JSON list of C-alpha atoms in Angstrom, two decimals:
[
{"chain": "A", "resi": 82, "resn": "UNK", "atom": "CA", "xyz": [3.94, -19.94, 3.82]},
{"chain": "A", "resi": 83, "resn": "UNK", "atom": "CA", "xyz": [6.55, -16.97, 2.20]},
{"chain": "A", "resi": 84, "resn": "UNK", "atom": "CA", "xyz": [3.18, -14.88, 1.15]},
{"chain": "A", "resi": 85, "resn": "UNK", "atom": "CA", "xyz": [4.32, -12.46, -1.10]},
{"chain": "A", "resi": 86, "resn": "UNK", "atom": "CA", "xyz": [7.93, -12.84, -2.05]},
{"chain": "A", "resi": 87, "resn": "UNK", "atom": "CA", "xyz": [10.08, -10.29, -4.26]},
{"chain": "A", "resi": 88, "resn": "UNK", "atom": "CA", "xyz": [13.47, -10.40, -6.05]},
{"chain": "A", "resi": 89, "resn": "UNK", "atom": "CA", "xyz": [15.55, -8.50, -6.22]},
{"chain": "A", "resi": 90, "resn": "UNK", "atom": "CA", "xyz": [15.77, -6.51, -2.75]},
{"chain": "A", "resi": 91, "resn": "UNK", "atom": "CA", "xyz": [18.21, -4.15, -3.64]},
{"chain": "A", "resi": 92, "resn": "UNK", "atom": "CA", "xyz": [18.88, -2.68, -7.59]},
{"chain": "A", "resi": 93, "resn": "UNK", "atom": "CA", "xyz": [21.18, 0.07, -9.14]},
{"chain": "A", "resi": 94, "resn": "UNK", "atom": "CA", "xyz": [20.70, 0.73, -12.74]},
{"chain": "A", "resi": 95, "resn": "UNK", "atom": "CA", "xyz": [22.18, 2.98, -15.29]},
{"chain": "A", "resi": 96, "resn": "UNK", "atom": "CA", "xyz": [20.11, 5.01, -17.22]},
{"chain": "A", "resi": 97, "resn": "UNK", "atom": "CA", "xyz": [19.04, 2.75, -20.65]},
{"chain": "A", "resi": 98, "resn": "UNK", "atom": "CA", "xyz": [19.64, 0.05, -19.10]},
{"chain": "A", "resi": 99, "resn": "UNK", "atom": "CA", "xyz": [16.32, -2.88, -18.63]},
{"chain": "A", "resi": 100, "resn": "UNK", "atom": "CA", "xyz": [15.42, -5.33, -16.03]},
{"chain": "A", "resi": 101, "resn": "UNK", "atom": "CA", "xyz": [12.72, -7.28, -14.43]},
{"chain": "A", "resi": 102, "resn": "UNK", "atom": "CA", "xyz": [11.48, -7.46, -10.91]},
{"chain": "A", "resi": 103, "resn": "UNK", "atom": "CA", "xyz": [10.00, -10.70, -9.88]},
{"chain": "A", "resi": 104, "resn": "UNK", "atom": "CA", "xyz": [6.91, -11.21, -7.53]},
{"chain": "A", "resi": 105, "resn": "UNK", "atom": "CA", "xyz": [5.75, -14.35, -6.32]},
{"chain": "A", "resi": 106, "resn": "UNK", "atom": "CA", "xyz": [2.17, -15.07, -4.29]},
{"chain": "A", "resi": 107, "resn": "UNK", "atom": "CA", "xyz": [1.95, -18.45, -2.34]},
{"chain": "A", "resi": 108, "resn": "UNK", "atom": "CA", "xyz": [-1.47, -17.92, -1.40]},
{"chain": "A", "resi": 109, "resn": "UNK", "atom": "CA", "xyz": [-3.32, -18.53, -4.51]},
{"chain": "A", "resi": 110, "resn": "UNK", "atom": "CA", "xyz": [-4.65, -15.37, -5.05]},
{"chain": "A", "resi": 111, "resn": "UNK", "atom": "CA", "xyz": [-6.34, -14.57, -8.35]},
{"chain": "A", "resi": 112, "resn": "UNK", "atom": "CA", "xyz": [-5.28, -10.54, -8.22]},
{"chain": "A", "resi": 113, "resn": "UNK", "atom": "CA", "xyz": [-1.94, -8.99, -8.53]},
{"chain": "A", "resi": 114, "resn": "UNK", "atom": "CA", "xyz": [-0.61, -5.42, -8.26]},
{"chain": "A", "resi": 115, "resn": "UNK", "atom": "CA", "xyz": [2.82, -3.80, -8.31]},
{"chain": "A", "resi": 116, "resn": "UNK", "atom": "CA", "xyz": [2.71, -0.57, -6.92]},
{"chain": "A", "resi": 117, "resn": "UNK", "atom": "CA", "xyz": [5.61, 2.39, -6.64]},
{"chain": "A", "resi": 118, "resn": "UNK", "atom": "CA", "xyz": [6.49, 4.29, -3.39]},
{"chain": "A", "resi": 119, "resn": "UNK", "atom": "CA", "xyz": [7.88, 7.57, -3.47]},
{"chain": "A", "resi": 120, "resn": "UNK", "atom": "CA", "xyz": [9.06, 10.05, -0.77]},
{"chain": "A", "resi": 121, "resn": "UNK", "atom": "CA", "xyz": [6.32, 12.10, 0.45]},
{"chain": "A", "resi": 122, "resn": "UNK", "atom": "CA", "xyz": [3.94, 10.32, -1.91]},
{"chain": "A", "resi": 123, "resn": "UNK", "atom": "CA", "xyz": [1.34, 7.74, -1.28]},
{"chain": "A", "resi": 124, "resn": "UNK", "atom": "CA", "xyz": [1.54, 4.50, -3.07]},
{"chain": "A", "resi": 125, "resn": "UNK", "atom": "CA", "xyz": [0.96, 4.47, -6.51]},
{"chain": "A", "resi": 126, "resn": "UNK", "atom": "CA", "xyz": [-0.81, 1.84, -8.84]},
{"chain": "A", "resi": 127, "resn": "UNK", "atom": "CA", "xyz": [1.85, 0.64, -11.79]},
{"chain": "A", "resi": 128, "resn": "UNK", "atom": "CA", "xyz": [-0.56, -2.30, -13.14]},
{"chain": "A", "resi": 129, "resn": "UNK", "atom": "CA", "xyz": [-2.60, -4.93, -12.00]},
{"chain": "A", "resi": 130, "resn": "UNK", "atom": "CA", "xyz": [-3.62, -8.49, -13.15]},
{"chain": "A", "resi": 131, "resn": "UNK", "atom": "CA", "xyz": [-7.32, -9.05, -12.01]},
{"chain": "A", "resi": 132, "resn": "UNK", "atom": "CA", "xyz": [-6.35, -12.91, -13.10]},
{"chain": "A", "resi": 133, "resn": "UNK", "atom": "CA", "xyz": [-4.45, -15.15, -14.54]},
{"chain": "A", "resi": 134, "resn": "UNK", "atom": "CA", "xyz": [-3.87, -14.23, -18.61]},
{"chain": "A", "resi": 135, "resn": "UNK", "atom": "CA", "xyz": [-5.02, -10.26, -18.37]},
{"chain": "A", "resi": 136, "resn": "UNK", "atom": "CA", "xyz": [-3.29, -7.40, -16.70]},
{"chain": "A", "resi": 137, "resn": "UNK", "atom": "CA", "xyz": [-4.38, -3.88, -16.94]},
{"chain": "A", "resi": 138, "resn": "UNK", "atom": "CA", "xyz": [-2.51, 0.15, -16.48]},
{"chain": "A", "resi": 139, "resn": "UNK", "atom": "CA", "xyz": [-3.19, 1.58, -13.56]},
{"chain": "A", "resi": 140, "resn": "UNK", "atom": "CA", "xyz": [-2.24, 5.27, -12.33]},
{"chain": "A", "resi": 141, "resn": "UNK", "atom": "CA", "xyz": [1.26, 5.40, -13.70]},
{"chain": "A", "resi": 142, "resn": "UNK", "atom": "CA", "xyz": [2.14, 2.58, -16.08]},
{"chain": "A", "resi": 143, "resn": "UNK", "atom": "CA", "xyz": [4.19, 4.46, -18.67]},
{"chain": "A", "resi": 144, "resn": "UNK", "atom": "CA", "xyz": [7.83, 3.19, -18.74]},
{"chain": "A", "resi": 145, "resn": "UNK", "atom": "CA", "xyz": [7.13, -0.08, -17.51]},
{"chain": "A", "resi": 146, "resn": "UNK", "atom": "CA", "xyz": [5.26, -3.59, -18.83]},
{"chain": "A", "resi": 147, "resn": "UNK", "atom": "CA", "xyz": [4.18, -6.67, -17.23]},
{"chain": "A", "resi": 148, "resn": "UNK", "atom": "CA", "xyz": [3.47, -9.89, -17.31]},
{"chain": "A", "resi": 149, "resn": "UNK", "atom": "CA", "xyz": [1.46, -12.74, -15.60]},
{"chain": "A", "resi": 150, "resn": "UNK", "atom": "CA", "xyz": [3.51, -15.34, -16.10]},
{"chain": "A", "resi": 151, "resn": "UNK", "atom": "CA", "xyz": [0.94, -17.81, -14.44]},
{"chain": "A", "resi": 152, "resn": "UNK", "atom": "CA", "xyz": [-1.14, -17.86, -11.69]},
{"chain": "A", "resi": 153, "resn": "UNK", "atom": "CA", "xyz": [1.47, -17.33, -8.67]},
{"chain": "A", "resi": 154, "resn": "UNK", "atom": "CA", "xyz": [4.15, -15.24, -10.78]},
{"chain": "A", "resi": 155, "resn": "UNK", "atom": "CA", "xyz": [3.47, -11.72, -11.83]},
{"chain": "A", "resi": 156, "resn": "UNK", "atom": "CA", "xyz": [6.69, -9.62, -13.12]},
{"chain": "A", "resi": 157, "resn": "UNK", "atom": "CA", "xyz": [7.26, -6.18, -13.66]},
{"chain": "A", "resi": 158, "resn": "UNK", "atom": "CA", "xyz": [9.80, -4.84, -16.58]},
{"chain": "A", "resi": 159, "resn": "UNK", "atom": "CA", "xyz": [12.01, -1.60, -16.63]},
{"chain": "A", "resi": 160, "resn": "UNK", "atom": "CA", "xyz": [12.51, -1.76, -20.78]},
{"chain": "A", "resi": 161, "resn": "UNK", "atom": "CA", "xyz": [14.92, 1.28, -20.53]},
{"chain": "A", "resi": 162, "resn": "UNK", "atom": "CA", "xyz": [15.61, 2.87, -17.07]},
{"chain": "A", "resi": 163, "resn": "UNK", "atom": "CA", "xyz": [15.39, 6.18, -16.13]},
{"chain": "A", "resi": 164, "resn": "UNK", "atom": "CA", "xyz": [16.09, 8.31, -13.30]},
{"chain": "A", "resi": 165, "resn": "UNK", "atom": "CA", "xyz": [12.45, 9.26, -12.41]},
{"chain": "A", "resi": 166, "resn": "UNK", "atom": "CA", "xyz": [12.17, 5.41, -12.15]},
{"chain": "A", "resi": 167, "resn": "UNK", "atom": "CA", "xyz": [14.07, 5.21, -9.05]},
{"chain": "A", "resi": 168, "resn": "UNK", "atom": "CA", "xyz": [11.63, 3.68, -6.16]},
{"chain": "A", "resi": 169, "resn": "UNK", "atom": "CA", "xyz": [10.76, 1.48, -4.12]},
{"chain": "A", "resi": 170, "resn": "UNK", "atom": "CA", "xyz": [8.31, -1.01, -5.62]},
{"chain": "A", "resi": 171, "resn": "UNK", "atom": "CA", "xyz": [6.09, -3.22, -4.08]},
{"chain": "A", "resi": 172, "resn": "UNK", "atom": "CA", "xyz": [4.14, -6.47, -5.28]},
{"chain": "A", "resi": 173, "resn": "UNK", "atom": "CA", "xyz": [0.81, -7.49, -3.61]},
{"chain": "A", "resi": 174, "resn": "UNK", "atom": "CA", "xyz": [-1.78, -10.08, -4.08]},
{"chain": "A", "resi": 175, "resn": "UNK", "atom": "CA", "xyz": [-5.44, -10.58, -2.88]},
{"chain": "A", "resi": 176, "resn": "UNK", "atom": "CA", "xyz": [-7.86, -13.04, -3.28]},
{"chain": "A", "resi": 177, "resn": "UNK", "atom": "CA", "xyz": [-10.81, -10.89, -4.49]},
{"chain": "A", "resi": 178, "resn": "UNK", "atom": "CA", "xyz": [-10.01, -8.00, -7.11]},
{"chain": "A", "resi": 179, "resn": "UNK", "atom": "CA", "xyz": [-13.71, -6.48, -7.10]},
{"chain": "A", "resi": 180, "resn": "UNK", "atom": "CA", "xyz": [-14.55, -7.16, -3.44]},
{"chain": "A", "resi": 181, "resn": "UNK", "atom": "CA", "xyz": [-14.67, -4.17, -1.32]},
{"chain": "A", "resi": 182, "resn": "UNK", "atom": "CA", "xyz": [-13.23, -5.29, 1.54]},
{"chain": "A", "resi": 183, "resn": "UNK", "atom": "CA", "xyz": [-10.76, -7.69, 0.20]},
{"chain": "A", "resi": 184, "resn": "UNK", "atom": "CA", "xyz": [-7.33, -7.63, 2.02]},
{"chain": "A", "resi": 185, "resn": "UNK", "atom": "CA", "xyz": [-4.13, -6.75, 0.21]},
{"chain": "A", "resi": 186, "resn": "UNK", "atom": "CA", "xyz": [-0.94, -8.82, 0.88]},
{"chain": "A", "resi": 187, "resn": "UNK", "atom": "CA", "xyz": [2.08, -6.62, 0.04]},
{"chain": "A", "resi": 188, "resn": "UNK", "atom": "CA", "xyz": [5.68, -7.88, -0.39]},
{"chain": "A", "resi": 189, "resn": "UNK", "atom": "CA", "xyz": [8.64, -6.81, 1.50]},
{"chain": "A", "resi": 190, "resn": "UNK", "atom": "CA", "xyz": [9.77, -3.92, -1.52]},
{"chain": "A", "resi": 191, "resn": "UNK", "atom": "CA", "xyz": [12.05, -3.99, -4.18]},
{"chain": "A", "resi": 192, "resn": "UNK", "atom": "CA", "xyz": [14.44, -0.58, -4.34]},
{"chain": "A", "resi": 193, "resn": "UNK", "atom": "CA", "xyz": [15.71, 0.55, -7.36]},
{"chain": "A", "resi": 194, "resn": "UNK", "atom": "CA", "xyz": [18.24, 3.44, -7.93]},
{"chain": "A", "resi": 195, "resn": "UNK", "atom": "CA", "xyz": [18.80, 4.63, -11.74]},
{"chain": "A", "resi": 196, "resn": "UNK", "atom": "CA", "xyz": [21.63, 6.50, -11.82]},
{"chain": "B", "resi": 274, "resn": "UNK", "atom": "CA", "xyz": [-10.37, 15.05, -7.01]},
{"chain": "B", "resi": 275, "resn": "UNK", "atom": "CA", "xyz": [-9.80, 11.79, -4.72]},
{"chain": "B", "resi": 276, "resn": "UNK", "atom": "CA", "xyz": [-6.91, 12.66, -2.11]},
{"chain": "B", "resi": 277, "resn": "UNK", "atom": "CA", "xyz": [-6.37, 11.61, 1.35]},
{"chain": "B", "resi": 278, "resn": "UNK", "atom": "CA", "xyz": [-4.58, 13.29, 3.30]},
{"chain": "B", "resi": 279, "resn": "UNK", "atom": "CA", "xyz": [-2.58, 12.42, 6.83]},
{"chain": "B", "resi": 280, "resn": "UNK", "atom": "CA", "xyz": [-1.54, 14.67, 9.79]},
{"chain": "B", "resi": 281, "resn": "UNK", "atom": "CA", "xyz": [0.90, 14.86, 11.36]},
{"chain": "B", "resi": 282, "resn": "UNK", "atom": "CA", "xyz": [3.52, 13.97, 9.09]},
{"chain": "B", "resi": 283, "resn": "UNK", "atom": "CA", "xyz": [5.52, 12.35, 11.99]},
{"chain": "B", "resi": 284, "resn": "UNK", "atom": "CA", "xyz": [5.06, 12.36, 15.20]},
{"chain": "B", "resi": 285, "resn": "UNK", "atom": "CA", "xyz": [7.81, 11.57, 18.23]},
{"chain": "B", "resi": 286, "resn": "UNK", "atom": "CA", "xyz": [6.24, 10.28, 21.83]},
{"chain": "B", "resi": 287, "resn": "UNK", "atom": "CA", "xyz": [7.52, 8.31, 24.49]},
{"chain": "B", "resi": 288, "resn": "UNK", "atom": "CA", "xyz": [7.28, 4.81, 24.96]},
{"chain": "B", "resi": 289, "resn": "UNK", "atom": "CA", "xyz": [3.54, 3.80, 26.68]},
{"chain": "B", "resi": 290, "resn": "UNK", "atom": "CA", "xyz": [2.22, 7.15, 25.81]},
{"chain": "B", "resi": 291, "resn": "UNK", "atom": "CA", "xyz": [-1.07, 7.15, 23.56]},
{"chain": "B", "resi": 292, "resn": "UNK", "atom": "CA", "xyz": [-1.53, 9.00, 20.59]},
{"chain": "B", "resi": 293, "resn": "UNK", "atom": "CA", "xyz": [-4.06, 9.93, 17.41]},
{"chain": "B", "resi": 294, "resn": "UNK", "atom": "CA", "xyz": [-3.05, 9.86, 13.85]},
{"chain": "B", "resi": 295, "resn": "UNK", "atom": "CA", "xyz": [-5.20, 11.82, 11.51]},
{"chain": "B", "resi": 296, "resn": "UNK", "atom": "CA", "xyz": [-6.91, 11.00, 8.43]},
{"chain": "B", "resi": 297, "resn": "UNK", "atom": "CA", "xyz": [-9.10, 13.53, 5.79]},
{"chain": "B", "resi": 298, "resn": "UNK", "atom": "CA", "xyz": [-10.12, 11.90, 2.64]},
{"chain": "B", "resi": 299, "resn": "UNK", "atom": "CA", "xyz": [-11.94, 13.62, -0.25]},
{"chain": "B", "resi": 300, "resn": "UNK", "atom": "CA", "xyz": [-12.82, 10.01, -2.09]},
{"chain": "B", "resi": 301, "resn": "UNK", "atom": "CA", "xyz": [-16.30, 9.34, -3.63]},
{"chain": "B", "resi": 302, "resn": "UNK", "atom": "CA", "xyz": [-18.16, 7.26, -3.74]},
{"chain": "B", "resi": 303, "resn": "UNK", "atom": "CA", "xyz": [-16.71, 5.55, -1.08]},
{"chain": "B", "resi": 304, "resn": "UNK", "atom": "CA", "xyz": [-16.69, 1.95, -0.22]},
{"chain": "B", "resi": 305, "resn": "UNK", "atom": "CA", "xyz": [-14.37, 1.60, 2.74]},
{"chain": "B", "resi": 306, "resn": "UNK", "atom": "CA", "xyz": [-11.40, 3.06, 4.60]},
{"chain": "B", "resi": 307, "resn": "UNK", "atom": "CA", "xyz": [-8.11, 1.28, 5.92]},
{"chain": "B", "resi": 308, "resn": "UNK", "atom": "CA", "xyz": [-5.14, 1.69, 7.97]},
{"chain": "B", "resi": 309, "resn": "UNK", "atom": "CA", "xyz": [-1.92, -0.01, 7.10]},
{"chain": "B", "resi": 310, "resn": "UNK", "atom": "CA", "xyz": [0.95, -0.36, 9.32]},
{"chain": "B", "resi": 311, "resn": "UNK", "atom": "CA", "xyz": [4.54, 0.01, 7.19]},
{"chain": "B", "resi": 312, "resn": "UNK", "atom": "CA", "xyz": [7.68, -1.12, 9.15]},
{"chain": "B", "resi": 313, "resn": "UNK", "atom": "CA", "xyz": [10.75, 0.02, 7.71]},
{"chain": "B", "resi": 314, "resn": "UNK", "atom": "CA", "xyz": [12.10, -1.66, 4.81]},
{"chain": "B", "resi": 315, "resn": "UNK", "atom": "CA", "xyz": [9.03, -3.81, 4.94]},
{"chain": "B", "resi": 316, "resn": "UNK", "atom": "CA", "xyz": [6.27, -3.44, 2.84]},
{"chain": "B", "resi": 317, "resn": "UNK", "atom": "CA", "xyz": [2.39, -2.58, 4.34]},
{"chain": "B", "resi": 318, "resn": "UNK", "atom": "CA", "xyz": [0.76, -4.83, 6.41]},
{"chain": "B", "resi": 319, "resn": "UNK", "atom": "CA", "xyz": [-3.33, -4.35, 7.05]},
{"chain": "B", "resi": 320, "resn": "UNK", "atom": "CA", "xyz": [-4.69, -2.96, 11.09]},
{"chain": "B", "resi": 321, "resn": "UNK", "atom": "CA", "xyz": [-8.42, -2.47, 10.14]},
{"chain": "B", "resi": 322, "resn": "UNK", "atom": "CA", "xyz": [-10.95, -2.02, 7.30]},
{"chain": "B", "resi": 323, "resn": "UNK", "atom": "CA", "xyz": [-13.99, -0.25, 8.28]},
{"chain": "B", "resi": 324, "resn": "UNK", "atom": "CA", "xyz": [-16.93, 0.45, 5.55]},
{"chain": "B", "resi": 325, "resn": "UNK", "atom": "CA", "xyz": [-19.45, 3.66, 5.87]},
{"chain": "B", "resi": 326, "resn": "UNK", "atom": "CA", "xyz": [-21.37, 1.93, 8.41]},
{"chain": "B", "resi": 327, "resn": "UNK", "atom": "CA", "xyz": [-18.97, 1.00, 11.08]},
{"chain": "B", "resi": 328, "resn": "UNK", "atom": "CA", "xyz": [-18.16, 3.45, 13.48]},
{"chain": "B", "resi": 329, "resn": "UNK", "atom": "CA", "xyz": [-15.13, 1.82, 15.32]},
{"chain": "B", "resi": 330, "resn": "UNK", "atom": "CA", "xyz": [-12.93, -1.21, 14.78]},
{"chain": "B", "resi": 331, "resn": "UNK", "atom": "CA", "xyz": [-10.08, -2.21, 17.03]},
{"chain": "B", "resi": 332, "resn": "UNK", "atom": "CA", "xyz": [-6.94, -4.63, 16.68]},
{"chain": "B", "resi": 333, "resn": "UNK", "atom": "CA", "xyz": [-5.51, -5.04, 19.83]},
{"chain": "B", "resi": 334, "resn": "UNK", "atom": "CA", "xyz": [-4.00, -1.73, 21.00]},
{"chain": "B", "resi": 335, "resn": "UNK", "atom": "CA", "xyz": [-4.83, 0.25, 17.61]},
{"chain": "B", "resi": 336, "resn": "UNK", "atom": "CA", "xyz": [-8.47, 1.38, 17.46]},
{"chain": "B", "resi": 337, "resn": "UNK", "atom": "CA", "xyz": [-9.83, 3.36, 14.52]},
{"chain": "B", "resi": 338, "resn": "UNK", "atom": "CA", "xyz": [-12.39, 5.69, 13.96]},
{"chain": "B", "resi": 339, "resn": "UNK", "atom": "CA", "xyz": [-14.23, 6.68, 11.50]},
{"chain": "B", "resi": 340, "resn": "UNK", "atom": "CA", "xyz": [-16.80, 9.70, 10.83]},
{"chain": "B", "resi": 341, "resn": "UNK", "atom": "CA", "xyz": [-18.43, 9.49, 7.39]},
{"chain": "B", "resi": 342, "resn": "UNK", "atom": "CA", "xyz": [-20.26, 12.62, 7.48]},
{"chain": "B", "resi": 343, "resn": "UNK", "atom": "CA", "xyz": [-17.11, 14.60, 7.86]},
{"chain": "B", "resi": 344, "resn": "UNK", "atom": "CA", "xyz": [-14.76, 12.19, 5.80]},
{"chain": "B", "resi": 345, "resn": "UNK", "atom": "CA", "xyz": [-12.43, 11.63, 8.42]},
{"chain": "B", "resi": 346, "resn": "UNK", "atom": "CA", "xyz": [-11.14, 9.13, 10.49]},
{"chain": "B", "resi": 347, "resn": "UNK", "atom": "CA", "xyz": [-8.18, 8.72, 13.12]},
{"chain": "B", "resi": 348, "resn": "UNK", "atom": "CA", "xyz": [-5.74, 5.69, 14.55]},
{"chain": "B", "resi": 349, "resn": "UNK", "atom": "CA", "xyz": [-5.46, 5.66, 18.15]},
{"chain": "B", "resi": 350, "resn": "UNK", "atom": "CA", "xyz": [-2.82, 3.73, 19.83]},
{"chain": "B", "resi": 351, "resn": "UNK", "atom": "CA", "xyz": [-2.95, 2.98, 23.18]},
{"chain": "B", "resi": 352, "resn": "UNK", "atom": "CA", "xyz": [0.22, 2.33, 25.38]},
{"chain": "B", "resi": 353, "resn": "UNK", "atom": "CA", "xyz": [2.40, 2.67, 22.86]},
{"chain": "B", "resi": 354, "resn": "UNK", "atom": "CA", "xyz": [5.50, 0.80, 22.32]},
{"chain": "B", "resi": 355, "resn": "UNK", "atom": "CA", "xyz": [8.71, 0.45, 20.40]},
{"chain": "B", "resi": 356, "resn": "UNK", "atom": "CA", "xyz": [7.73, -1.98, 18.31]},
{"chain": "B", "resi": 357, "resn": "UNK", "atom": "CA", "xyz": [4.86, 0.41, 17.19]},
{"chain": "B", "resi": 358, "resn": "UNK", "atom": "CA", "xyz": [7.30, 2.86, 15.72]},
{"chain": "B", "resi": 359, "resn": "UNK", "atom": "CA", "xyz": [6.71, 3.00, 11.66]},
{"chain": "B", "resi": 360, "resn": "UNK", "atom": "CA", "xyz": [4.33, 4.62, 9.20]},
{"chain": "B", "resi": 361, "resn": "UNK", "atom": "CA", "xyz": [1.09, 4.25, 9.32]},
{"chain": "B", "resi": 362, "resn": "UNK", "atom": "CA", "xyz": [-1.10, 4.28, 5.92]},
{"chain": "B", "resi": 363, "resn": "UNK", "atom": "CA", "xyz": [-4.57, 5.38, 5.48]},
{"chain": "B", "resi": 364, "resn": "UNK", "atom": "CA", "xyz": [-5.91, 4.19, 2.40]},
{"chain": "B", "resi": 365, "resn": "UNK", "atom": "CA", "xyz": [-9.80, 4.94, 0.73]},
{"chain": "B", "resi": 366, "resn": "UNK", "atom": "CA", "xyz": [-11.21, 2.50, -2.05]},
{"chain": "B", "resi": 367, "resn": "UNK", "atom": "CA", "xyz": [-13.24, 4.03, -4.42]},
{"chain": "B", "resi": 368, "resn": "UNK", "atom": "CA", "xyz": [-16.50, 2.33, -5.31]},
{"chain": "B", "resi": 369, "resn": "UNK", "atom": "CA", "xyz": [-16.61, 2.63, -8.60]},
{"chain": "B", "resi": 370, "resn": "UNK", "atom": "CA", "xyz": [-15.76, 0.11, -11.44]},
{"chain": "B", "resi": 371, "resn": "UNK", "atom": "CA", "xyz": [-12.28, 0.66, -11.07]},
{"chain": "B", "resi": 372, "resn": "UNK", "atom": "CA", "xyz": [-12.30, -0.31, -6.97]},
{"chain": "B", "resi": 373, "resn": "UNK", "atom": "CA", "xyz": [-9.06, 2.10, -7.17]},
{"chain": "B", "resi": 374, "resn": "UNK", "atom": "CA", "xyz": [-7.54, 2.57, -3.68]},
{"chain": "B", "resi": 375, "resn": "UNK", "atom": "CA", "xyz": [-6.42, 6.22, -2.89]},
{"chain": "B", "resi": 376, "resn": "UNK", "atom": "CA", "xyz": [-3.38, 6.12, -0.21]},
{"chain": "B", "resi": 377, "resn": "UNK", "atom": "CA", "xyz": [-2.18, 8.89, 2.21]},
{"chain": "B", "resi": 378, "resn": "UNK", "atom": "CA", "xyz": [1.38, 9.52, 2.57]},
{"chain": "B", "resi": 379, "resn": "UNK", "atom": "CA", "xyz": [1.76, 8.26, 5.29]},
{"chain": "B", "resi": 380, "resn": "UNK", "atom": "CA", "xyz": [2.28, 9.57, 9.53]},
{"chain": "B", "resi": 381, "resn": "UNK", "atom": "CA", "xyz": [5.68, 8.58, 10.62]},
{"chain": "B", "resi": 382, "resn": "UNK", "atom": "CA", "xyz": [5.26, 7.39, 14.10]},
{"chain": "B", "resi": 383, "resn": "UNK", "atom": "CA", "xyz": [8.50, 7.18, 15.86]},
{"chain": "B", "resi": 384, "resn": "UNK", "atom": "CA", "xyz": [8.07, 5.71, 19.83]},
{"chain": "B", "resi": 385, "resn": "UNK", "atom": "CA", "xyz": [11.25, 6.33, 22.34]},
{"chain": "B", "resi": 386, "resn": "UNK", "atom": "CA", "xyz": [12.63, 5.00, 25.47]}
]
C-alpha cells in the first residue's frame, strides 16, 4: 500500500519550458489536491478534484492546469514555466472532500526549480 | 481575513526535554483544527484533529490543546526525541462551502543529543 505516490522527485526547468507532475492515490479516495509549499509560507491550494471527471481552482491556480485522469491518477501541468513557479509541490488524497474531519494523505513532494 | 499563525518559528531543545508549539488562528467559521507533522523532504503526515468541542486530544507523546474562545491552540511534546525533530503544521478548516483549510507556516522543531 504506496498511498500517495509522486513523480518526478526532483525537476529543473528553464523558463518556457512545460511539464507534468504525476500523482497517484492507492487508497481509493474520491478527492484530490495538489498543493504548493513555499519558504516561510503555509501550504497553498493549486486545484482540487472533489471526484472523478471535475476539478476545481483553488487559492493560486493561475499558471498551471490539471487533470483527473481517472479515479487514482490526478496530474498537474506547468504549460510554460516560470521562475515564481519554483516549489515544492505536493499531491494528497482523502476519502471525504466535504467532511469536516476527513484526513488528508499527502505525498512525499515533488521540487521544481525554474531557472 | 483567515490566517494562522505559529510561534516560534523554530525552536532548538535537547533530546527528552518537553516543549509547546504555538498556534493563533483568525479562521471563521470554524470547523476544526489540526496538527501535521512534516519530516524533511517528506510531505505532511496528520498528529490530531480536534473540532470546537474537544478540549484535548493526544497521540502518543504529542498532546494538543485547544481553546476556542481565544482561537488558540498549542502541541506539547513530551520527552522529546530525535526522531521528533521536523516541522510541525497547524492547519484550520473553514466551515463554509468551500471546507478551505488555512495552514500555518510551520514551527521548525529541531531535537539534539
Amino acid at each position: 500500500n504506496a498511498g500517495v505516490t509522486q513523480t518526478p522527485k526532483f525537476q529543473v526547468l528553464k523558463t518556457g519550458q512545460s511539464m507534468t507532475l504525476q500523482c497517484a492515490q492507492d487508497m481509493n479516495h474520491n478527492s484530490m489536491y495538489w498543493y504548493r509549499q513555499d519558504p516561510g509560507m503555509g501550504l497553498r491550494l493549486i486545484y482540487y478534484s472533489a471526484s472523478e471527471g471535475t476539478t476545481d481552482k483553488g487559492e493560486v491556480p493561475n499558471g498551471y492546469n490539471v487533470s483527473r485522469l481517472n479515479k487514482r491518477e490526478f496530474s498537474l501541468r506547468l504549460e510554460s514555466a516560470a521562475p515564481s513557479q519554483t516549489s515544492v509541490y505536493f499531491c494528497a488524497s482523502s476519502d471525504r472532500d466535504r467532511v469536516p474531519g476527513n484526513t488528508i494523505y499527502f505525498g512525499e513532494g515533488s521540487w521544481l526549480t525554474v531557472v | 481575513k483567515n490566517q494562522v499563525e505559529q510561534s516560534p518559528q523554530s525552536l532548538i531543545i535537547l533530546e527528552g526535554k518537553n516543549c509547546t508549539l504555538q498556534c493563533n488562528y483568525t479562521v471563521s467559521p470554524f470547523s476544526n483544527l489540526r496538527w501535521y507533522k512534516q519530516d524533511t523532504g517528506r510531505g505532511p503526515v496528520s498528529l490530531t484533529i480536534m473540532t470546537f468541542s474537544e478540549n484535548t486530544k493526544s497521540n502518543g507523546r504529542y498532546t494538543a490543546t485547544l481553546d476556542a474562545d481565544t482561537k488558540q491552540s498549542s502541541l506539547h511534546i513530551t520527552a522529546s526525541q530525535l526522531s521528533d525533530s521536523a516541522s510541525y503544521i497547524c492547519v484550520v478548516r473553514v466551515m463554509d462551502s468551500s471546507y478551505k483549510l488555512i495552514f500555518g507556516s510551520g514551527t521548525r522543531l529541531l531535537v539534539r543529543p
